[in-house]
C-alpha cells in the first residue's frame, strides 16, 4: 500500500489493501468485488494514513448503510472529556463515523485526541474551524488560509472532510434570483456564501480545488462534497439552486477521481417523501455512482422535537433508493444543541432507518438478526429478545417497569393470559390453554 497514494489508487492498481480486506470481510463480500467498486469510486474506504487506530468501514450503496454522529466541543459544552464520553457512547451504540464539528476554543487538541482514541471514521468541516483557528473575522481570512486548515486537518488524521466546493459566484445570483423560502441552511455553505459576498472573491474551496486534491491524495483524505444548497424546507426541495450545485459536484467528483482522491457527495435536506427516491436517482446519475451521504432527508417541516423520526422516514427511503451514508438527526434538530439523551435517540432512529433499508436492499446477512428476534419472540425468550434489540436497555426497562400481574411472566402485560404467542404454542403442542 505504501507505494500507492490512496485506497482508490491501490484499488486501481489491483492491490488489496489491509483496510479493504477488513471491509470485505465485514460486508460478506469478495475482496475483488469490493476492489472494483473502490477503483470505480462507487465505494470509499475513508482511512487517513495518520488514523492508526481506525477500524475501517466502507461506504457505498452496495454495502451496509452507515451512520454518522455529529459531536464536538462548543461554547456550551467545553469539556473535552465530556465530549469524548459522548463519542465513545455513540461508537458503542453502533455509529460508524463521528463528525467533529467543534466550534469553540482551541479545537486541535480535541481533534488529535479523537484520532488517537476513536476507532471509527472521523470527519470534519474545515470551514467551521477556520474562523476559530485563526481567531479572526471571516472577511479577513484569505483563500489560502482556508486551504491551510484543510491541510492541518489532513495532517491530524481526519478521514473525511466536508468541503462546500459546489457553490460559486453564480450561486449567489441563483439564490438572489430564485428567492428560496429558506435561502441557505447549511452552516458551512452559509459561511462560504458570506465570505464570497463580503470579499467579492470566488469560493476558495472551488478555486483551489487542485491544491486541496494534492493534500487529500497525500494523506488519503476522502472529500465529502458538501451541499451548501440543500433544501431547508419542503418548498425549496429539488429546486434550481440544489440541482445546479449538484451538477457542479458531479464535475468535481470527476476531477477528484482523476487525482485518485475518494469522494462522497452530500445530499438533502428537507424533501417531500415522494421526491426522495427521485433525488437519489438524479444524484447517482450526475455523480456517476459516488456514495451519497444524506442529512435526513426530513420529510416534513412541522415536527420539531421529533425530527429524528422525520429524518428516519426519509433516511430509510433514501438508503433503500441508493444513499449509502445517513447523518443522524436528533430530536433537538432546529431547536438546540443535543444532549446525551437526544444523541442516543438520534442514533437509534438512524440505525433503524439504515437497517430497514439494508433489509429492503437485500444486503447479505442483514435480515438474520430479525429472524433471530422472531424465533426469540415465538419462544417468549425475553433475554434472547433483548440480545437482538437495537436498544436492549430501553426494551428491558419498559418490560421490567410493567411486568404482568400474575405468574405468567413468560408473556408481557400487553395481553397477559390472552397472549397469542403463548396460546398458539400451547395449542400446537396439544396443551390445555387457561385464559381466566
Ligand atoms: S402478551 Fe401480547 S404483546 Fe406480549 S408477547 Fe404475548 S402476544 Fe406479544
PDB file of N, CA and C in Angstrom, residues 356-399:
ATOM      1  N   UNK A 356     -33.454  -1.002   8.195  1.00  0.00           N
ATOM      2  CA  UNK A 356     -34.651  -1.267   7.380  1.00  0.00           C
ATOM      3  C   UNK A 356     -34.286  -1.214   5.893  1.00  0.00           C
ATOM      4  N   UNK A 357     -33.459  -0.239   5.538  1.00  0.00           N
ATOM      5  CA  UNK A 357     -33.058  -0.103   4.134  1.00  0.00           C
ATOM      6  C   UNK A 357     -32.188  -1.283   3.706  1.00  0.00           C
ATOM      7  N   UNK A 358     -31.291  -1.720   4.585  1.00  0.00           N
ATOM      8  CA  UNK A 358     -30.401  -2.838   4.232  1.00  0.00           C
ATOM      9  C   UNK A 358     -31.197  -4.116   3.971  1.00  0.00           C
ATOM     10  N   UNK A 359     -32.259  -4.311   4.762  1.00  0.00           N
ATOM     11  CA  UNK A 359     -33.117  -5.486   4.536  1.00  0.00           C
ATOM     12  C   UNK A 359     -33.781  -5.363   3.165  1.00  0.00           C
ATOM     13  N   UNK A 360     -34.333  -4.162   2.895  1.00  0.00           N
ATOM     14  CA  UNK A 360     -35.030  -3.944   1.622  1.00  0.00           C
ATOM     15  C   UNK A 360     -34.080  -4.109   0.436  1.00  0.00           C
ATOM     16  N   UNK A 361     -32.811  -3.697   0.621  1.00  0.00           N
ATOM     17  CA  UNK A 361     -31.837  -3.793  -0.487  1.00  0.00           C
ATOM     18  C   UNK A 361     -31.282  -5.198  -0.658  1.00  0.00           C
ATOM     19  N   UNK A 362     -31.582  -6.064   0.330  1.00  0.00           N
ATOM     20  CA  UNK A 362     -31.068  -7.436   0.244  1.00  0.00           C
ATOM     21  C   UNK A 362     -29.591  -7.537   0.552  1.00  0.00           C
ATOM     22  N   UNK A 363     -29.077  -6.655   1.435  1.00  0.00           N
ATOM     23  CA  UNK A 363     -27.662  -6.726   1.831  1.00  0.00           C
ATOM     24  C   UNK A 363     -27.437  -8.087   2.514  1.00  0.00           C
ATOM     25  N   UNK A 364     -26.426  -8.846   2.081  1.00  0.00           N
ATOM     26  CA  UNK A 364     -26.234 -10.192   2.641  1.00  0.00           C
ATOM     27  C   UNK A 364     -26.162 -10.195   4.169  1.00  0.00           C
ATOM     28  N   UNK A 365     -26.972 -11.032   4.773  1.00  0.00           N
ATOM     29  CA  UNK A 365     -26.950 -11.198   6.230  1.00  0.00           C
ATOM     30  C   UNK A 365     -27.735 -10.155   7.005  1.00  0.00           C
ATOM     31  N   UNK A 366     -28.237  -9.117   6.312  1.00  0.00           N
ATOM     32  CA  UNK A 366     -28.887  -8.012   7.045  1.00  0.00           C
ATOM     33  C   UNK A 366     -30.100  -8.491   7.842  1.00  0.00           C
ATOM     34  N   UNK A 367     -30.867  -9.463   7.284  1.00  0.00           N
ATOM     35  CA  UNK A 367     -32.125  -9.844   7.951  1.00  0.00           C
ATOM     36  C   UNK A 367     -31.936 -10.924   9.004  1.00  0.00           C
ATOM     37  N   UNK A 368     -30.748 -11.486   9.106  1.00  0.00           N
ATOM     38  CA  UNK A 368     -30.533 -12.610  10.029  1.00  0.00           C
ATOM     39  C   UNK A 368     -30.982 -12.288  11.447  1.00  0.00           C
ATOM     40  N   UNK A 369     -30.666 -11.092  11.903  1.00  0.00           N
ATOM     41  CA  UNK A 369     -30.978 -10.698  13.285  1.00  0.00           C
ATOM     42  C   UNK A 369     -32.491 -10.579  13.493  1.00  0.00           C
ATOM     43  N   UNK A 370     -33.222 -10.180  12.433  1.00  0.00           N
ATOM     44  CA  UNK A 370     -34.695 -10.092  12.543  1.00  0.00           C
ATOM     45  C   UNK A 370     -35.289 -11.495  12.671  1.00  0.00           C
ATOM     46  N   UNK A 371     -34.720 -12.427  11.925  1.00  0.00           N
ATOM     47  CA  UNK A 371     -35.214 -13.812  12.007  1.00  0.00           C
ATOM     48  C   UNK A 371     -34.927 -14.398  13.391  1.00  0.00           C
ATOM     49  N   UNK A 372     -33.796 -14.021  13.947  1.00  0.00           N
ATOM     50  CA  UNK A 372     -33.443 -14.463  15.298  1.00  0.00           C
ATOM     51  C   UNK A 372     -34.434 -13.889  16.314  1.00  0.00           C
ATOM     52  N   UNK A 373     -34.777 -12.621  16.117  1.00  0.00           N
ATOM     53  CA  UNK A 373     -35.738 -11.956  17.006  1.00  0.00           C
ATOM     54  C   UNK A 373     -37.090 -12.671  16.918  1.00  0.00           C
ATOM     55  N   UNK A 374     -37.515 -13.038  15.725  1.00  0.00           N
ATOM     56  CA  UNK A 374     -38.815 -13.725  15.575  1.00  0.00           C
ATOM     57  C   UNK A 374     -38.793 -15.049  16.327  1.00  0.00           C
ATOM     58  N   UNK A 375     -37.685 -15.763  16.251  1.00  0.00           N
ATOM     59  CA  UNK A 375     -37.565 -17.033  16.984  1.00  0.00           C
ATOM     60  C   UNK A 375     -37.654 -16.787  18.488  1.00  0.00           C
ATOM     61  N   UNK A 376     -36.977 -15.742  18.947  1.00  0.00           N
ATOM     62  CA  UNK A 376     -36.987 -15.431  20.381  1.00  0.00           C
ATOM     63  C   UNK A 376     -38.386 -15.024  20.831  1.00  0.00           C
ATOM     64  N   UNK A 377     -39.102 -14.289  19.985  1.00  0.00           N
ATOM     65  CA  UNK A 377     -40.473 -13.865  20.341  1.00  0.00           C
ATOM     66  C   UNK A 377     -41.399 -15.064  20.409  1.00  0.00           C
ATOM     67  N   UNK A 378     -41.258 -15.983  19.423  1.00  0.00           N
ATOM     68  CA  UNK A 378     -42.126 -17.169  19.427  1.00  0.00           C
ATOM     69  C   UNK A 378     -41.876 -17.991  20.697  1.00  0.00           C
ATOM     70  N   UNK A 379     -40.620 -18.037  21.108  1.00  0.00           N
ATOM     71  CA  UNK A 379     -40.268 -18.830  22.303  1.00  0.00           C
ATOM     72  C   UNK A 379     -40.526 -18.053  23.595  1.00  0.00           C
ATOM     73  N   UNK A 380     -41.001 -16.839  23.483  1.00  0.00           N
ATOM     74  CA  UNK A 380     -41.192 -15.944  24.644  1.00  0.00           C
ATOM     75  C   UNK A 380     -39.925 -15.902  25.504  1.00  0.00           C
ATOM     76  N   UNK A 381     -38.797 -15.883  24.786  1.00  0.00           N
ATOM     77  CA  UNK A 381     -37.495 -15.850  25.455  1.00  0.00           C
ATOM     78  C   UNK A 381     -37.043 -14.385  25.511  1.00  0.00           C
ATOM     79  N   UNK A 382     -37.283 -13.767  26.664  1.00  0.00           N
ATOM     80  CA  UNK A 382     -37.073 -12.319  26.761  1.00  0.00           C
ATOM     81  C   UNK A 382     -35.601 -11.938  26.693  1.00  0.00           C
ATOM     82  N   UNK A 383     -34.735 -12.716  27.295  1.00  0.00           N
ATOM     83  CA  UNK A 383     -33.299 -12.394  27.244  1.00  0.00           C
ATOM     84  C   UNK A 383     -32.805 -12.432  25.799  1.00  0.00           C
ATOM     85  N   UNK A 384     -33.249 -13.433  25.052  1.00  0.00           N
ATOM     86  CA  UNK A 384     -32.830 -13.539  23.646  1.00  0.00           C
ATOM     87  C   UNK A 384     -33.390 -12.364  22.837  1.00  0.00           C
ATOM     88  N   UNK A 385     -34.605 -11.918  23.203  1.00  0.00           N
ATOM     89  CA  UNK A 385     -35.184 -10.755  22.501  1.00  0.00           C
ATOM     90  C   UNK A 385     -34.346  -9.499  22.759  1.00  0.00           C
ATOM     91  N   UNK A 386     -33.949  -9.307  24.024  1.00  0.00           N
ATOM     92  CA  UNK A 386     -33.139  -8.121  24.338  1.00  0.00           C
ATOM     93  C   UNK A 386     -31.801  -8.179  23.580  1.00  0.00           C
ATOM     94  N   UNK A 387     -31.274  -9.380  23.455  1.00  0.00           N
ATOM     95  CA  UNK A 387     -29.975  -9.518  22.777  1.00  0.00           C
ATOM     96  C   UNK A 387     -30.066  -9.125  21.302  1.00  0.00           C
ATOM     97  N   UNK A 388     -31.245  -9.269  20.713  1.00  0.00           N
ATOM     98  CA  UNK A 388     -31.412  -8.907  19.296  1.00  0.00           C
ATOM     99  C   UNK A 388     -31.811  -7.442  19.106  1.00  0.00           C
ATOM    100  N   UNK A 389     -32.196  -6.776  20.199  1.00  0.00           N
ATOM    101  CA  UNK A 389     -32.784  -5.435  20.069  1.00  0.00           C
ATOM    102  C   UNK A 389     -31.746  -4.377  19.727  1.00  0.00           C
ATOM    103  N   UNK A 390     -32.141  -3.398  18.935  1.00  0.00           N
ATOM    104  CA  UNK A 390     -31.258  -2.274  18.595  1.00  0.00           C
ATOM    105  C   UNK A 390     -30.921  -1.497  19.864  1.00  0.00           C
ATOM    106  N   UNK A 391     -31.886  -1.368  20.783  1.00  0.00           N
ATOM    107  CA  UNK A 391     -31.650  -0.672  22.049  1.00  0.00           C
ATOM    108  C   UNK A 391     -32.101  -1.579  23.204  1.00  0.00           C
ATOM    109  N   UNK A 392     -31.274  -2.560  23.574  1.00  0.00           N
ATOM    110  CA  UNK A 392     -31.678  -3.548  24.585  1.00  0.00           C
ATOM    111  C   UNK A 392     -32.042  -2.914  25.931  1.00  0.00           C
ATOM    112  N   UNK A 393     -31.315  -1.863  26.281  1.00  0.00           N
ATOM    113  CA  UNK A 393     -31.532  -1.217  27.576  1.00  0.00           C
ATOM    114  C   UNK A 393     -32.964  -0.699  27.701  1.00  0.00           C
ATOM    115  N   UNK A 394     -33.419  -0.028  26.660  1.00  0.00           N
ATOM    116  CA  UNK A 394     -34.769   0.550  26.691  1.00  0.00           C
ATOM    117  C   UNK A 394     -35.826  -0.547  26.658  1.00  0.00           C
ATOM    118  N   UNK A 395     -35.590  -1.578  25.848  1.00  0.00           N
ATOM    119  CA  UNK A 395     -36.556  -2.683  25.756  1.00  0.00           C
ATOM    120  C   UNK A 395     -36.715  -3.337  27.131  1.00  0.00           C
ATOM    121  N   UNK A 396     -35.602  -3.586  27.778  1.00  0.00           N
ATOM    122  CA  UNK A 396     -35.632  -4.221  29.100  1.00  0.00           C
ATOM    123  C   UNK A 396     -36.326  -3.319  30.130  1.00  0.00           C
ATOM    124  N   UNK A 397     -36.012  -2.037  30.078  1.00  0.00           N
ATOM    125  CA  UNK A 397     -36.587  -1.104  31.056  1.00  0.00           C
ATOM    126  C   UNK A 397     -38.107  -1.051  30.925  1.00  0.00           C
ATOM    127  N   UNK A 398     -38.619  -1.018  29.706  1.00  0.00           N
ATOM    128  CA  UNK A 398     -40.082  -0.949  29.516  1.00  0.00           C
ATOM    129  C   UNK A 398     -40.741  -2.224  30.029  1.00  0.00           C
ATOM    130  N   UNK A 399     -40.177  -3.376  29.682  1.00  0.00           N
ATOM    131  CA  UNK A 399     -40.780  -4.638  30.155  1.00  0.00           C
ATOM    132  C   UNK A 399     -40.755  -4.703  31.691  1.00  0.00           C
TER     133      UNK A 399
END
